[in-house]
GROMACS .gro file of C-alpha atoms in nm:
model
  119
    1VAL     CA    1   0.013  -0.008   0.014
    2GLN     CA    2   0.127   0.335  -0.091
    3LEU     CA    3  -0.010   0.701   0.011
    4GLN     CA    4   0.064   0.965  -0.262
    5ALA     CA    5   0.029   1.316  -0.147
    6SER     CA    6   0.004   1.641  -0.366
    7GLY     CA    7  -0.094   1.994  -0.356
    8GLY     CA    8   0.182   2.162  -0.113
    9GLY     CA    9   0.360   2.458  -0.216
   10LEU     CA   10   0.416   2.823  -0.120
   11VAL     CA   11   0.145   3.053  -0.057
   12GLN     CA   12   0.137   3.417   0.107
   13ALA     CA   13  -0.064   3.448   0.450
   14GLY     CA   14  -0.410   3.466   0.420
   15GLY     CA   15  -0.399   3.229   0.102
   16SER     CA   16  -0.533   2.872   0.038
   17LEU     CA   17  -0.384   2.548  -0.058
   18ARG     CA   18  -0.556   2.224  -0.112
   19LEU     CA   19  -0.361   1.906  -0.025
   20SER     CA   20  -0.473   1.571  -0.163
   21CYS     CA   21  -0.382   1.190  -0.093
   22ALA     CA   22  -0.437   0.891  -0.290
   23ALA     CA   23  -0.382   0.541  -0.153
   24SER     CA   24  -0.309   0.249  -0.380
   25GLY     CA   25  -0.227  -0.119  -0.385
   26THR     CA   26  -0.408  -0.405  -0.247
   27ILE     CA   27  -0.675  -0.238  -0.027
   28PHE     CA   28  -0.975  -0.406   0.121
   29GLY     CA   29  -1.064  -0.096   0.311
   30ILE     CA   30  -0.968   0.184   0.489
   31TYR     CA   31  -1.076   0.303   0.828
   32THR     CA   32  -0.942   0.671   0.994
   33MET     CA   33  -0.752   0.892   0.726
   34GLY     CA   34  -0.565   1.199   0.817
   35TRP     CA   35  -0.312   1.461   0.784
   36TYR     CA   36  -0.020   1.528   1.009
   37ARG     CA   37   0.259   1.796   0.985
   38GLN     CA   38   0.584   1.858   1.114
   39ALA     CA   39   0.743   2.207   1.157
   40PRO     CA   40   1.104   2.243   1.147
   41GLY     CA   41   1.251   2.167   1.506
   42LYS     CA   42   0.920   2.059   1.622
   43ARG     CA   43   0.745   1.701   1.665
   44ARG     CA   44   0.516   1.596   1.425
   45GLU     CA   45   0.136   1.697   1.531
   46LEU     CA   46  -0.210   1.591   1.418
   47VAL     CA   47  -0.386   1.823   1.188
   48ALA     CA   48  -0.676   1.656   1.081
   49THR     CA   49  -0.855   1.327   1.065
   50VAL     CA   50  -1.175   1.194   0.925
   51SER     CA   51  -1.333   0.834   0.966
   52ARG     CA   52  -1.472   0.604   0.720
   53GLY     CA   53  -1.823   0.740   0.795
   54GLY     CA   54  -1.723   1.124   0.775
   55THR     CA   55  -1.668   1.214   1.141
   56THR     CA   56  -1.388   1.450   1.144
   57HIS     CA   57  -1.136   1.587   1.405
   58TYR     CA   58  -0.920   1.882   1.410
   59ALA     CA   59  -0.647   2.047   1.602
   60ASP     CA   60  -0.728   2.349   1.772
   61SER     CA   61  -0.497   2.543   1.559
   62VAL     CA   62  -0.668   2.472   1.243
   63GLN     CA   63  -1.029   2.427   1.330
   64GLY     CA   64  -1.261   2.673   1.136
   65ARG     CA   65  -0.983   2.715   0.889
   66PHE     CA   66  -0.893   2.381   0.738
   67THR     CA   67  -1.161   2.114   0.595
   68ILE     CA   68  -1.087   1.744   0.572
   69SER     CA   69  -1.275   1.528   0.323
   70ARG     CA   70  -1.259   1.188   0.189
   71ASP     CA   71  -1.389   0.996  -0.085
   72ASN     CA   72  -1.428   0.605  -0.003
   73ALA     CA   73  -1.468   0.495  -0.327
   74LYS     CA   74  -1.150   0.658  -0.475
   75ASN     CA   75  -0.940   0.600  -0.160
   76THR     CA   76  -0.849   0.951  -0.141
   77VAL     CA   77  -0.858   1.236   0.133
   78VAL     CA   78  -0.831   1.597   0.092
   79LEU     CA   79  -0.728   1.864   0.318
   80GLN     CA   80  -0.834   2.201   0.207
   81MET     CA   81  -0.667   2.489   0.405
   82ASN     CA   82  -0.795   2.865   0.418
   83SER     CA   83  -0.651   3.146   0.582
   84LEU     CA   84  -0.328   3.030   0.614
   85LYS     CA   85  -0.042   3.170   0.856
   86PRO     CA   86   0.320   3.141   0.863
   87GLU     CA   87   0.263   2.911   1.144
   88ASP     CA   88   0.102   2.638   0.925
   89THR     CA   89   0.450   2.612   0.757
   90ALA     CA   90   0.535   2.226   0.770
   91VAL     CA   91   0.602   1.933   0.602
   92TYR     CA   92   0.227   1.787   0.576
   93TYR     CA   93   0.182   1.380   0.601
   94CYS     CA   94  -0.091   1.193   0.479
   95ASN     CA   95  -0.183   0.877   0.712
   96ALA     CA   96  -0.406   0.600   0.687
   97ASP     CA   97  -0.547   0.282   0.870
   98VAL     CA   98  -0.539   0.044   0.593
   99LEU     CA   99  -0.689  -0.315   0.560
  100SER     CA  100  -0.433  -0.463   0.349
  101THR     CA  101  -0.559  -0.809   0.376
  102PRO     CA  102  -0.927  -0.900   0.501
  103PHE     CA  103  -0.804  -0.957   0.850
  104SER     CA  104  -0.515  -0.742   0.898
  105GLU     CA  105  -0.487  -0.342   0.945
  106GLN     CA  106  -0.203  -0.139   0.921
  107ASN     CA  107  -0.098   0.199   0.943
  108TYR     CA  108   0.049   0.386   0.647
  109TRP     CA  109   0.249   0.695   0.619
  110GLY     CA  110   0.282   0.918   0.286
  111LYS     CA  111   0.577   1.110   0.185
  112GLY     CA  112   0.524   1.463   0.308
  113THR     CA  113   0.452   1.771   0.138
  114LEU     CA  114   0.593   2.096   0.203
  115VAL     CA  115   0.380   2.384   0.256
  116THR     CA  116   0.546   2.715   0.308
  117VAL     CA  117   0.322   3.031   0.415
  118SER     CA  118   0.503   3.348   0.375
  119SER     CA  119   0.403   3.644   0.578
   0.00000   0.00000   0.00000
Protein backbone atom coordinates (compact mmCIF):
# COMPACT_ATOMS: atom_id res chain seq x y z
CA VAL A 1 0.00 0.00 0.00
CA GLN A 2 1.25 3.46 -0.89
CA LEU A 3 -0.05 6.89 0.03
CA GLN A 4 0.74 9.58 -2.51
CA ALA A 5 0.29 13.17 -1.39
CA SER A 6 0.26 16.25 -3.57
CA GLY A 7 -0.68 19.90 -3.47
CA GLY A 8 1.94 21.54 -1.29
CA GLY A 9 3.65 24.76 -2.23
CA LEU A 10 4.32 28.37 -1.37
CA VAL A 11 1.46 30.70 -0.52
CA GLN A 12 1.11 34.09 1.11
CA ALA A 13 -0.52 34.47 4.50
CA GLY A 14 -4.27 34.51 4.15
CA GLY A 15 -4.18 32.33 1.06
CA SER A 16 -5.39 28.80 0.45
CA LEU A 17 -3.95 25.45 -0.54
CA ARG A 18 -5.51 22.07 -1.16
CA LEU A 19 -3.67 18.88 -0.29
CA SER A 20 -4.70 15.55 -1.76
CA CYS A 21 -3.67 12.03 -0.88
CA ALA A 22 -4.48 8.84 -2.75
CA ALA A 23 -4.02 5.34 -1.40
CA SER A 24 -3.10 2.60 -3.85
CA GLY A 25 -2.22 -1.06 -3.74
CA THR A 26 -4.08 -4.03 -2.32
CA ILE A 27 -6.79 -2.42 -0.22
CA PHE A 28 -9.77 -4.13 1.33
CA GLY A 29 -10.86 -1.02 3.18
CA ILE A 30 -9.60 2.11 4.88
CA TYR A 31 -10.58 3.21 8.34
CA THR A 32 -9.34 6.55 9.62
CA MET A 33 -7.50 8.84 7.23
CA GLY A 34 -5.75 11.97 8.29
CA TRP A 35 -3.14 14.64 7.93
CA TYR A 36 -0.25 15.39 10.25
CA ARG A 37 2.45 18.03 10.01
CA GLN A 38 5.94 18.62 11.23
CA ALA A 39 7.47 22.07 11.39
CA PRO A 40 11.24 22.55 11.57
CA GLY A 41 12.53 21.69 15.02
CA LYS A 42 9.15 20.49 16.22
CA ARG A 43 7.46 17.15 16.72
CA ARG A 44 4.96 15.78 14.25
CA GLU A 45 1.44 16.79 15.22
CA LEU A 46 -2.07 15.86 14.21
CA VAL A 47 -3.85 18.30 11.91
CA ALA A 48 -7.10 16.56 11.10
CA THR A 49 -8.64 13.11 10.76
CA VAL A 50 -11.76 11.72 9.16
CA SER A 51 -13.34 8.35 9.85
CA ARG A 52 -14.76 6.08 7.18
CA GLY A 53 -18.20 7.30 8.15
CA GLY A 54 -17.19 10.95 7.82
CA THR A 55 -16.63 11.96 11.42
CA THR A 56 -13.95 14.63 11.53
CA HIS A 57 -11.53 15.83 14.17
CA TYR A 58 -9.33 18.91 14.01
CA ALA A 59 -6.46 20.34 15.97
CA ASP A 60 -7.49 23.49 17.78
CA SER A 61 -4.96 25.48 15.78
CA VAL A 62 -6.69 24.75 12.46
CA GLN A 63 -10.32 24.48 13.54
CA GLY A 64 -12.47 26.71 11.36
CA ARG A 65 -9.76 27.22 8.74
CA PHE A 66 -9.05 23.71 7.46
CA THR A 67 -11.53 21.15 6.15
CA ILE A 68 -10.81 17.46 5.72
CA SER A 69 -12.86 15.22 3.46
CA ARG A 70 -12.56 11.82 1.83
CA ASP A 71 -13.86 9.78 -1.05
CA ASN A 72 -14.19 6.16 0.03
CA ALA A 73 -14.73 4.93 -3.52
CA LYS A 74 -11.48 6.50 -4.68
CA ASN A 75 -9.48 5.94 -1.47
CA THR A 76 -8.57 9.60 -1.31
CA VAL A 77 -8.45 12.24 1.39
CA VAL A 78 -8.31 16.00 0.86
CA LEU A 79 -7.29 18.80 3.18
CA GLN A 80 -8.57 22.22 2.17
CA MET A 81 -6.54 24.86 3.95
CA ASN A 82 -7.85 28.43 4.07
CA SER A 83 -6.69 31.56 5.85
CA LEU A 84 -3.21 30.15 6.05
CA LYS A 85 -0.77 31.57 8.58
CA PRO A 86 3.03 31.50 8.66
CA GLU A 87 2.81 29.10 11.60
CA ASP A 88 1.12 26.57 9.29
CA THR A 89 4.45 26.17 7.50
CA ALA A 90 5.45 22.53 7.78
CA VAL A 91 5.83 19.26 5.96
CA TYR A 92 2.38 17.69 5.79
CA TYR A 93 1.98 13.92 5.91
CA CYS A 94 -0.96 11.79 4.89
CA ASN A 95 -1.84 8.87 7.16
CA ALA A 96 -4.29 5.99 6.88
CA ASP A 97 -5.36 2.82 8.67
CA VAL A 98 -5.65 0.30 5.87
CA LEU A 99 -6.98 -3.22 5.64
CA SER A 100 -4.29 -4.64 3.37
CA THR A 101 -5.77 -8.12 3.79
CA PRO A 102 -9.30 -9.03 4.98
CA PHE A 103 -7.93 -9.61 8.49
CA SER A 104 -4.95 -7.30 8.79
CA GLU A 105 -5.04 -3.57 9.53
CA GLN A 106 -1.89 -1.53 9.23
CA ASN A 107 -1.07 2.13 9.57
CA TYR A 108 0.63 3.81 6.62
CA TRP A 109 2.34 7.14 6.08
CA GLY A 110 2.79 8.98 2.85
CA LYS A 111 5.86 10.97 1.94
CA GLY A 112 5.45 14.52 3.10
CA THR A 113 4.54 17.52 1.04
CA LEU A 114 5.95 20.92 1.99
CA VAL A 115 3.65 23.83 2.72
CA THR A 116 5.30 27.21 3.11
CA VAL A 117 3.29 30.26 4.15
CA SER A 118 5.03 33.59 3.75
CA SER A 119 4.15 36.62 5.85
